[in-house]
Amino acid sequence: RFFLAYKDNKIVGRIAAIINRFETEKQNKLKMRFGWFDVIDDISVTLALLDKVFEIGRSHGLEYVEGPVGFSNLDKAGLLTWGFNERSAMLTLYNHEYYKTHLEKLGFETASEWVENYISIPEKLPQKVIDISKIVQKRYDLNIIRFQNSEDMKPYLEPMFSLLEGTYSSLESYVPFSRKEIEYYKKKYLKILKPEFVSCTTDKEGNLCSFAITCPSYAEALQKAKGKLFPFGWYHLLTAIKKAKTAESILIGIHPKYQKKGVTALVFCEIFNTLKKYNMRYLETNPQLVENLSVQLLWTDFNPVVHKRRKTFRKIIKQD
């Protein structure tokens, strides 16, 4: 359900109250979600919006509220808590510092925390990464799949979702995708992904072993366009495709069978070659859970700098 807050006949806040049925009924996580949260610096407005979320959660017998999150794991999540002077990545939320202050004053505590890394692309890859990638490719008889157009990617989209589950299902916050969600995201990302920035590896039977999705950063272009495609927003976006110096890492998936076996070196070689081809100088990682050390360690050889942090916040609403 969606709510707007008004003050003096002006909209001063919004919020979405969300229940993920798979999460509450099959995983038995009695969580009430909230997202799409925007508010002026007035804690009474924040409380009024959240009271609606509390009310819905209690009416459904849920035990706690957590947010900001989306409907699924592929939606934007987490309030920015550090790095307010940095430009927000295309696939993340931006907010002012007072959002965190409001929630803490209202009794919310940290639920999950993510870090985002900024990486300067080296002139050449560390030799050990190149050597490992060659050894791994030969040892496991892996094939590298590159794409020229969206049609080429279609057969690999479904296996990517299966691989995502294998890669991230061990995390406490993971919720499996429904068939409807998978179909929705397949259509959505097929339209916006640049095929040259997507690569996969398969085994000799053609089974997907890993994939990596990056894209040119459109963050600066979206700022210039002020969020509008017309009349001139399209020009800024087209320019970004050709001239962007920063790329964003969107998703990396590695089959559990190949985790901790050096396949990441192969993935990084493909990412590096693509970024060099398009004269990219920097890479920004997507938010990574602080407890997900296996993903954070992937970037060690590239001297990552943590430049932003974000959190979701939770509060108990169960009444004794």
mmCIF file of N, CA and C in Angstrom, residues 188-287:
data_model
loop_
_atom_site.group_PDB
_atom_site.id
_atom_site.type_symbol
_atom_site.label_atom_id
_atom_site.label_comp_id
_atom_site.label_asym_id
_atom_site.label_seq_id
_atom_site.Cartn_x
_atom_site.Cartn_y
_atom_site.Cartn_z
ATOM 1 N N LYS A 188 12.732 -6.388 -18.010
ATOM 2 C CA LYS A 188 13.262 -5.087 -17.620
ATOM 3 C C LYS A 188 14.728 -4.954 -18.001
ATOM 4 N N TYR A 189 15.541 -5.926 -17.616
ATOM 5 C CA TYR A 189 16.981 -5.805 -17.819
ATOM 6 C C TYR A 189 17.394 -6.071 -19.258
ATOM 7 N N LEU A 190 16.588 -6.811 -19.981
ATOM 8 C CA LEU A 190 16.903 -7.040 -21.390
ATOM 9 C C LEU A 190 16.860 -5.721 -22.160
ATOM 10 N N LYS A 191 16.040 -4.793 -21.678
ATOM 11 C CA LYS A 191 15.906 -3.500 -22.353
ATOM 12 C C LYS A 191 17.047 -2.545 -22.024
ATOM 13 N N ILE A 192 17.595 -2.644 -20.807
ATOM 14 C CA ILE A 192 18.549 -1.621 -20.373
ATOM 15 C C ILE A 192 20.005 -2.079 -20.335
ATOM 16 N N LEU A 193 20.247 -3.402 -20.347
ATOM 17 C CA LEU A 193 21.629 -3.869 -20.292
ATOM 18 C C LEU A 193 22.327 -3.663 -21.634
ATOM 19 N N LYS A 194 23.582 -3.273 -21.551
ATOM 20 C CA LYS A 194 24.398 -3.147 -22.756
ATOM 21 C C LYS A 194 25.087 -4.498 -22.958
ATOM 22 N N PRO A 195 24.739 -5.258 -24.019
ATOM 23 C CA PRO A 195 25.228 -6.632 -24.167
ATOM 24 C C PRO A 195 26.741 -6.789 -24.067
ATOM 25 N N GLU A 196 27.486 -5.788 -24.567
ATOM 26 C CA GLU A 196 28.942 -5.887 -24.528
ATOM 27 C C GLU A 196 29.484 -5.873 -23.107
ATOM 28 N N PHE A 197 28.658 -5.445 -22.139
ATOM 29 C CA PHE A 197 29.096 -5.367 -20.745
ATOM 30 C C PHE A 197 28.612 -6.579 -19.932
ATOM 31 N N VAL A 198 28.132 -7.596 -20.618
ATOM 32 C CA VAL A 198 27.685 -8.829 -19.966
ATOM 33 C C VAL A 198 28.533 -9.986 -20.483
ATOM 34 N N SER A 199 29.042 -10.800 -19.572
ATOM 35 C CA SER A 199 29.804 -11.974 -20.000
ATOM 36 C C SER A 199 29.455 -13.172 -19.131
ATOM 37 N N CYS A 200 29.587 -14.356 -19.692
ATOM 38 C CA CYS A 200 29.274 -15.599 -18.977
ATOM 39 C C CYS A 200 30.377 -16.614 -19.224
ATOM 40 N N THR A 201 30.469 -17.582 -18.332
ATOM 41 C CA THR A 201 31.306 -18.752 -18.587
ATOM 42 C C THR A 201 30.428 -19.996 -18.457
ATOM 43 N N THR A 202 30.668 -20.961 -19.314
ATOM 44 C CA THR A 202 29.928 -22.224 -19.278
ATOM 45 C C THR A 202 30.899 -23.382 -19.250
ATOM 46 N N ASP A 203 30.423 -24.532 -18.774
ATOM 47 C CA ASP A 203 31.264 -25.727 -18.813
ATOM 48 C C ASP A 203 31.111 -26.406 -20.174
ATOM 49 N N LYS A 204 31.755 -27.548 -20.350
ATOM 50 C CA LYS A 204 31.749 -28.201 -21.662
ATOM 51 C C LYS A 204 30.375 -28.721 -22.057
ATOM 52 N N GLU A 205 29.455 -28.871 -21.079
ATOM 53 C CA GLU A 205 28.081 -29.270 -21.393
ATOM 54 C C GLU A 205 27.188 -28.067 -21.673
ATOM 55 N N GLY A 206 27.738 -26.874 -21.548
ATOM 56 C CA GLY A 206 26.957 -25.667 -21.807
ATOM 57 C C GLY A 206 26.236 -25.118 -20.597
ATOM 58 N N ASN A 207 26.495 -25.672 -19.414
ATOM 59 C CA ASN A 207 25.856 -25.177 -18.195
ATOM 60 C C ASN A 207 26.543 -23.897 -17.720
ATOM 61 N N LEU A 208 25.742 -22.953 -17.254
ATOM 62 C CA LEU A 208 26.273 -21.672 -16.807
ATOM 63 C C LEU A 208 27.057 -21.841 -15.506
ATOM 64 N N CYS A 209 28.290 -21.337 -15.504
ATOM 65 C CA CYS A 209 29.156 -21.436 -14.323
ATOM 66 C C CYS A 209 29.298 -20.102 -13.602
ATOM 67 N N SER A 210 29.316 -19.017 -14.378
ATOM 68 C CA SER A 210 29.438 -17.695 -13.777
ATOM 69 C C SER A 210 28.934 -16.653 -14.759
ATOM 70 N N PHE A 211 28.635 -15.480 -14.235
ATOM 71 C CA PHE A 211 28.305 -14.344 -15.098
ATOM 72 C C PHE A 211 28.684 -13.057 -14.383
ATOM 73 N N ALA A 212 28.903 -12.029 -15.162
ATOM 74 C CA ALA A 212 29.208 -10.701 -14.616
ATOM 75 C C ALA A 212 28.489 -9.661 -15.456
ATOM 76 N N ILE A 213 27.827 -8.727 -14.788
ATOM 77 C CA ILE A 213 27.101 -7.660 -15.472
ATOM 78 C C ILE A 213 27.623 -6.320 -14.971
ATOM 79 N N THR A 214 28.161 -5.534 -15.875
ATOM 80 C CA THR A 214 28.531 -4.161 -15.569
ATOM 81 C C THR A 214 27.811 -3.260 -16.565
ATOM 82 N N CYS A 215 27.937 -1.973 -16.389
ATOM 83 C CA CYS A 215 27.352 -1.038 -17.354
ATOM 84 C C CYS A 215 28.018 0.318 -17.186
ATOM 85 N N PRO A 216 28.000 1.141 -18.224
ATOM 86 C CA PRO A 216 28.490 2.517 -18.055
ATOM 87 C C PRO A 216 27.634 3.208 -17.003
ATOM 88 N N SER A 217 28.238 4.056 -16.198
ATOM 89 C CA SER A 217 27.468 4.774 -15.192
ATOM 90 C C SER A 217 26.672 5.894 -15.847
ATOM 91 N N TYR A 218 25.368 5.889 -15.606
ATOM 92 C CA TYR A 218 24.493 6.934 -16.130
ATOM 93 C C TYR A 218 24.152 7.955 -15.055
ATOM 94 N N ALA A 219 24.819 7.857 -13.885
ATOM 95 C CA ALA A 219 24.452 8.708 -12.753
ATOM 96 C C ALA A 219 24.577 10.193 -13.082
ATOM 97 N N GLU A 220 25.716 10.591 -13.648
ATOM 98 C CA GLU A 220 25.913 12.007 -13.979
ATOM 99 C C GLU A 220 24.918 12.456 -15.043
ATOM 100 N N ALA A 221 24.694 11.591 -16.040
ATOM 101 C CA ALA A 221 23.749 11.931 -17.112
ATOM 102 C C ALA A 221 22.341 12.096 -16.571
ATOM 103 N N LEU A 222 21.937 11.248 -15.624
ATOM 104 C CA LEU A 222 20.603 11.346 -15.035
ATOM 105 C C LEU A 222 20.446 12.638 -14.241
ATOM 106 N N GLN A 223 21.538 13.068 -13.589
ATOM 107 C CA GLN A 223 21.496 14.346 -12.884
ATOM 108 C C GLN A 223 21.276 15.496 -13.864
ATOM 109 N N LYS A 224 22.035 15.471 -14.958
ATOM 110 C CA LYS A 224 21.915 16.536 -15.955
ATOM 111 C C LYS A 224 20.520 16.534 -16.591
ATOM 112 N N ALA A 225 19.972 15.327 -16.765
ATOM 113 C CA ALA A 225 18.636 15.209 -17.370
ATOM 114 C C ALA A 225 17.521 15.522 -16.383
ATOM 115 N N LYS A 226 17.894 15.652 -15.095
ATOM 116 C CA LYS A 226 16.918 15.908 -14.016
ATOM 117 C C LYS A 226 15.824 14.850 -13.994
ATOM 118 N N GLY A 227 16.219 13.625 -14.355
ATOM 119 C CA GLY A 227 15.291 12.504 -14.282
ATOM 120 C C GLY A 227 14.280 12.433 -15.403
ATOM 121 N N LYS A 228 14.431 13.274 -16.424
ATOM 122 C CA LYS A 228 13.452 13.313 -17.512
ATOM 123 C C LYS A 228 14.118 13.002 -18.847
ATOM 124 N N LEU A 229 13.456 12.180 -19.639
ATOM 125 C CA LEU A 229 13.995 11.810 -20.938
ATOM 126 C C LEU A 229 13.837 12.935 -21.952
ATOM 127 N N PHE A 230 12.752 13.703 -21.826
ATOM 128 C CA PHE A 230 12.487 14.786 -22.780
ATOM 129 C C PHE A 230 12.416 16.128 -22.052
ATOM 130 N N PRO A 231 12.801 17.258 -22.706
ATOM 131 C CA PRO A 231 13.149 17.312 -24.131
ATOM 132 C C PRO A 231 14.602 16.967 -24.458
ATOM 133 N N PHE A 232 15.532 17.098 -23.442
ATOM 134 C CA PHE A 232 16.936 16.916 -23.772
ATOM 135 C C PHE A 232 17.619 15.809 -22.960
ATOM 136 N N GLY A 233 16.854 15.130 -22.093
ATOM 137 C CA GLY A 233 17.451 14.091 -21.269
ATOM 138 C C GLY A 233 18.069 12.977 -22.085
ATOM 139 N N TRP A 234 17.431 12.614 -23.190
ATOM 140 C CA TRP A 234 17.941 11.536 -24.043
ATOM 141 C C TRP A 234 19.347 11.839 -24.538
ATOM 142 N N TYR A 235 19.652 13.124 -24.771
ATOM 143 C CA TYR A 235 20.977 13.508 -25.268
ATOM 144 C C TYR A 235 22.052 13.200 -24.227
ATOM 145 N N HIS A 236 21.781 13.528 -22.959
ATOM 146 C CA HIS A 236 22.749 13.274 -21.893
ATOM 147 C C HIS A 236 22.999 11.773 -21.727
ATOM 148 N N LEU A 237 21.942 10.972 -21.865
ATOM 149 C CA LEU A 237 22.089 9.526 -21.716
ATOM 150 C C LEU A 237 22.901 8.931 -22.869
ATOM 151 N N LEU A 238 22.640 9.380 -24.084
ATOM 152 C CA LEU A 238 23.409 8.892 -25.229
ATOM 153 C C LEU A 238 24.874 9.284 -25.112
ATOM 154 N N THR A 239 25.127 10.477 -24.634
ATOM 155 C CA THR A 239 26.498 10.934 -24.444
ATOM 156 C C THR A 239 27.213 10.086 -23.403
ATOM 157 N N ALA A 240 26.484 9.708 -22.343
ATOM 158 C CA ALA A 240 27.077 8.898 -21.280
ATOM 159 C C ALA A 240 27.534 7.548 -21.802
ATOM 160 N N ILE A 241 26.764 6.958 -22.708
ATOM 161 C CA ILE A 241 27.121 5.659 -23.269
ATOM 162 C C ILE A 241 28.477 5.735 -23.963
ATOM 163 N N LYS A 242 28.731 6.862 -24.632
ATOM 164 C CA LYS A 242 29.953 7.002 -25.420
ATOM 165 C C LYS A 242 31.123 7.555 -24.612
ATOM 166 N N LYS A 243 30.835 8.388 -23.586
ATOM 167 C CA LYS A 243 31.910 9.125 -22.943
ATOM 168 C C LYS A 243 32.090 8.839 -21.452
ATOM 169 N N ALA A 244 31.251 8.017 -20.866
ATOM 170 C CA ALA A 244 31.365 7.739 -19.426
ATOM 171 C C ALA A 244 32.725 7.137 -19.098
ATOM 172 N N LYS A 245 33.341 7.629 -18.026
ATOM 173 C CA LYS A 245 34.635 7.110 -17.579
ATOM 174 C C LYS A 245 34.493 6.161 -16.398
ATOM 175 N N THR A 246 33.285 6.083 -15.859
ATOM 176 C CA THR A 246 33.026 5.204 -14.723
ATOM 177 C C THR A 246 32.010 4.137 -15.105
ATOM 178 N N ALA A 247 32.256 2.927 -14.679
ATOM 179 C CA ALA A 247 31.313 1.824 -14.879
ATOM 180 C C ALA A 247 30.782 1.387 -13.524
ATOM 181 N N GLU A 248 29.618 0.764 -13.539
ATOM 182 C CA GLU A 248 29.036 0.224 -12.315
ATOM 183 C C GLU A 248 28.950 -1.290 -12.419
ATOM 184 N N SER A 249 29.408 -1.965 -11.387
ATOM 185 C CA SER A 249 29.252 -3.413 -11.307
ATOM 186 C C SER A 249 27.860 -3.699 -10.756
ATOM 187 N N ILE A 250 27.044 -4.375 -11.550
ATOM 188 C CA ILE A 250 25.645 -4.605 -11.157
ATOM 189 C C ILE A 250 25.482 -5.942 -10.441
ATOM 190 N N LEU A 251 25.915 -7.017 -11.078
ATOM 191 C CA LEU A 251 25.755 -8.347 -10.482
ATOM 192 C C LEU A 251 26.897 -9.260 -10.914
ATOM 193 N N ILE A 252 27.346 -10.081 -9.974
ATOM 194 C CA ILE A 252 28.281 -11.167 -10.275
ATOM 195 C C ILE A 252 27.708 -12.421 -9.653
ATOM 196 N N GLY A 253 27.601 -13.472 -10.435
ATOM 197 C CA GLY A 253 27.104 -14.751 -9.925
ATOM 198 C C GLY A 253 28.083 -15.869 -10.255
ATOM 199 N N ILE A 254 28.371 -16.713 -9.281
ATOM 200 C CA ILE A 254 29.284 -17.847 -9.483
ATOM 201 C C ILE A 254 28.641 -19.099 -8.900
ATOM 202 N N HIS A 255 28.543 -20.140 -9.701
ATOM 203 C CA HIS A 255 27.944 -21.393 -9.246
ATOM 204 C C HIS A 255 28.707 -21.918 -8.031
ATOM 205 N N PRO A 256 27.974 -22.396 -7.003
ATOM 206 C CA PRO A 256 28.648 -22.909 -5.798
ATOM 207 C C PRO A 256 29.744 -23.935 -6.102
ATOM 208 N N LYS A 257 29.559 -24.698 -7.163
ATOM 209 C CA LYS A 257 30.550 -25.710 -7.546
ATOM 210 C C LYS A 257 31.893 -25.088 -7.884
ATOM 211 N N TYR A 258 31.881 -23.830 -8.341
ATOM 212 C CA TYR A 258 33.115 -23.186 -8.786
ATOM 213 C C TYR A 258 33.584 -22.068 -7.863
ATOM 214 N N GLN A 259 32.904 -21.883 -6.752
ATOM 215 C CA GLN A 259 33.336 -20.862 -5.813
ATOM 216 C C GLN A 259 34.619 -21.297 -5.114
ATOM 217 N N LYS A 260 35.492 -20.338 -4.857
ATOM 218 C CA LYS A 260 36.790 -20.564 -4.197
ATOM 219 C C LYS A 260 37.699 -21.466 -5.030
ATOM 220 N N LYS A 261 37.507 -21.454 -6.351
ATOM 221 C CA LYS A 261 38.358 -22.250 -7.232
ATOM 222 C C LYS A 261 39.048 -21.401 -8.298
ATOM 223 N N GLY A 262 39.030 -20.096 -8.089
ATOM 224 C CA GLY A 262 39.744 -19.222 -9.003
ATOM 225 C C GLY A 262 38.954 -18.718 -10.186
ATOM 226 N N VAL A 263 37.663 -19.066 -10.258
ATOM 227 C CA VAL A 263 36.854 -18.623 -11.397
ATOM 228 C C VAL A 263 36.687 -17.106 -11.383
ATOM 229 N N THR A 264 36.789 -16.488 -10.200
ATOM 230 C CA THR A 264 36.683 -15.033 -10.136
ATOM 231 C C THR A 264 37.762 -14.353 -10.978
ATOM 232 N N ALA A 265 38.930 -14.965 -11.081
ATOM 233 C CA ALA A 265 40.002 -14.389 -11.913
ATOM 234 C C ALA A 265 39.550 -14.302 -13.361
ATOM 235 N N LEU A 266 38.862 -15.341 -13.812
ATOM 236 C CA LEU A 266 38.336 -15.359 -15.183
ATOM 237 C C LEU A 266 37.291 -14.259 -15.370
ATOM 238 N N VAL A 267 36.435 -14.104 -14.368
ATOM 239 C CA VAL A 267 35.396 -13.065 -14.401
ATOM 240 C C VAL A 267 36.037 -11.684 -14.484
ATOM 241 N N PHE A 268 37.067 -11.454 -13.662
ATOM 242 C CA PHE A 268 37.708 -10.142 -13.635
ATOM 243 C C PHE A 268 38.437 -9.828 -14.937
ATOM 244 N N CYS A 269 39.016 -10.828 -15.541
ATOM 245 C CA CYS A 269 39.673 -10.607 -16.827
ATOM 246 C C CYS A 269 38.670 -10.110 -17.858
ATOM 247 N N GLU A 270 37.476 -10.693 -17.857
ATOM 248 C CA GLU A 270 36.450 -10.272 -18.805
ATOM 249 C C GLU A 270 35.969 -8.850 -18.505
ATOM 250 N N ILE A 271 35.756 -8.547 -17.213
ATOM 251 C CA ILE A 271 35.339 -7.200 -16.838
ATOM 252 C C ILE A 271 36.411 -6.193 -17.252
ATOM 253 N N PHE A 272 37.657 -6.501 -16.935
ATOM 254 C CA PHE A 272 38.764 -5.598 -17.235
ATOM 255 C C PHE A 272 38.873 -5.339 -18.737
ATOM 256 N N ASN A 273 38.801 -6.390 -19.534
ATOM 257 C CA ASN A 273 38.926 -6.227 -20.982
ATOM 258 C C ASN A 273 37.814 -5.347 -21.552
ATOM 259 N N THR A 274 36.608 -5.515 -21.021
ATOM 260 C CA THR A 274 35.483 -4.693 -21.491
ATOM 261 C C THR A 274 35.688 -3.231 -21.118
ATOM 262 N N LEU A 275 36.077 -2.981 -19.871
ATOM 263 C CA LEU A 275 36.249 -1.604 -19.423
ATOM 264 C C LEU A 275 37.378 -0.914 -20.181
ATOM 265 N N LYS A 276 38.444 -1.643 -20.448
ATOM 266 C CA LYS A 276 39.549 -1.067 -21.205
ATOM 267 C C LYS A 276 39.129 -0.750 -22.633
ATOM 268 N N LYS A 277 38.345 -1.636 -23.212
ATOM 269 C CA LYS A 277 37.876 -1.437 -24.585
ATOM 270 C C LYS A 277 37.093 -0.129 -24.705
ATOM 271 N N TYR A 278 36.331 0.214 -23.670
ATOM 272 C CA TYR A 278 35.502 1.415 -23.694
ATOM 273 C C TYR A 278 36.141 2.580 -22.919
ATOM 274 N N ASN A 279 37.445 2.458 -22.662
ATOM 275 C CA ASN A 279 38.211 3.540 -22.021
ATOM 276 C C ASN A 279 37.649 3.959 -20.671
ATOM 277 N N MET A 280 37.126 2.989 -19.919
ATOM 278 C CA MET A 280 36.649 3.269 -18.572
ATOM 279 C C MET A 280 37.841 3.367 -17.618
ATOM 280 N N ARG A 281 37.785 4.327 -16.711
ATOM 281 C CA ARG A 281 38.893 4.540 -15.776
ATOM 282 C C ARG A 281 38.563 4.120 -14.355
ATOM 283 N N TYR A 282 37.260 4.016 -14.056
ATOM 284 C CA TYR A 282 36.855 3.700 -12.684
ATOM 285 C C TYR A 282 35.702 2.690 -12.695
ATOM 286 N N LEU A 283 35.619 1.945 -11.600
ATOM 287 C CA LEU A 283 34.523 0.996 -11.418
ATOM 288 C C LEU A 283 33.946 1.183 -10.031
ATOM 289 N N GLU A 284 32.627 1.282 -9.956
ATOM 290 C CA GLU A 284 31.951 1.368 -8.673
ATOM 291 C C GLU A 284 31.166 0.088 -8.446
ATOM 292 N N THR A 285 31.397 -0.535 -7.296
ATOM 293 C CA THR A 285 30.697 -1.789 -7.018
ATOM 294 C C THR A 285 29.292 -1.502 -6.523
ATOM 295 N N ASN A 286 28.419 -2.471 -6.732
ATOM 296 C CA ASN A 286 27.084 -2.382 -6.140
ATOM 297 C C ASN A 286 27.210 -2.579 -4.632
ATOM 298 N N PRO A 287 26.188 -2.226 -3.835
ATOM 299 C CA PRO A 287 26.285 -2.428 -2.384
ATOM 300 C C PRO A 287 26.519 -3.904 -2.042
#
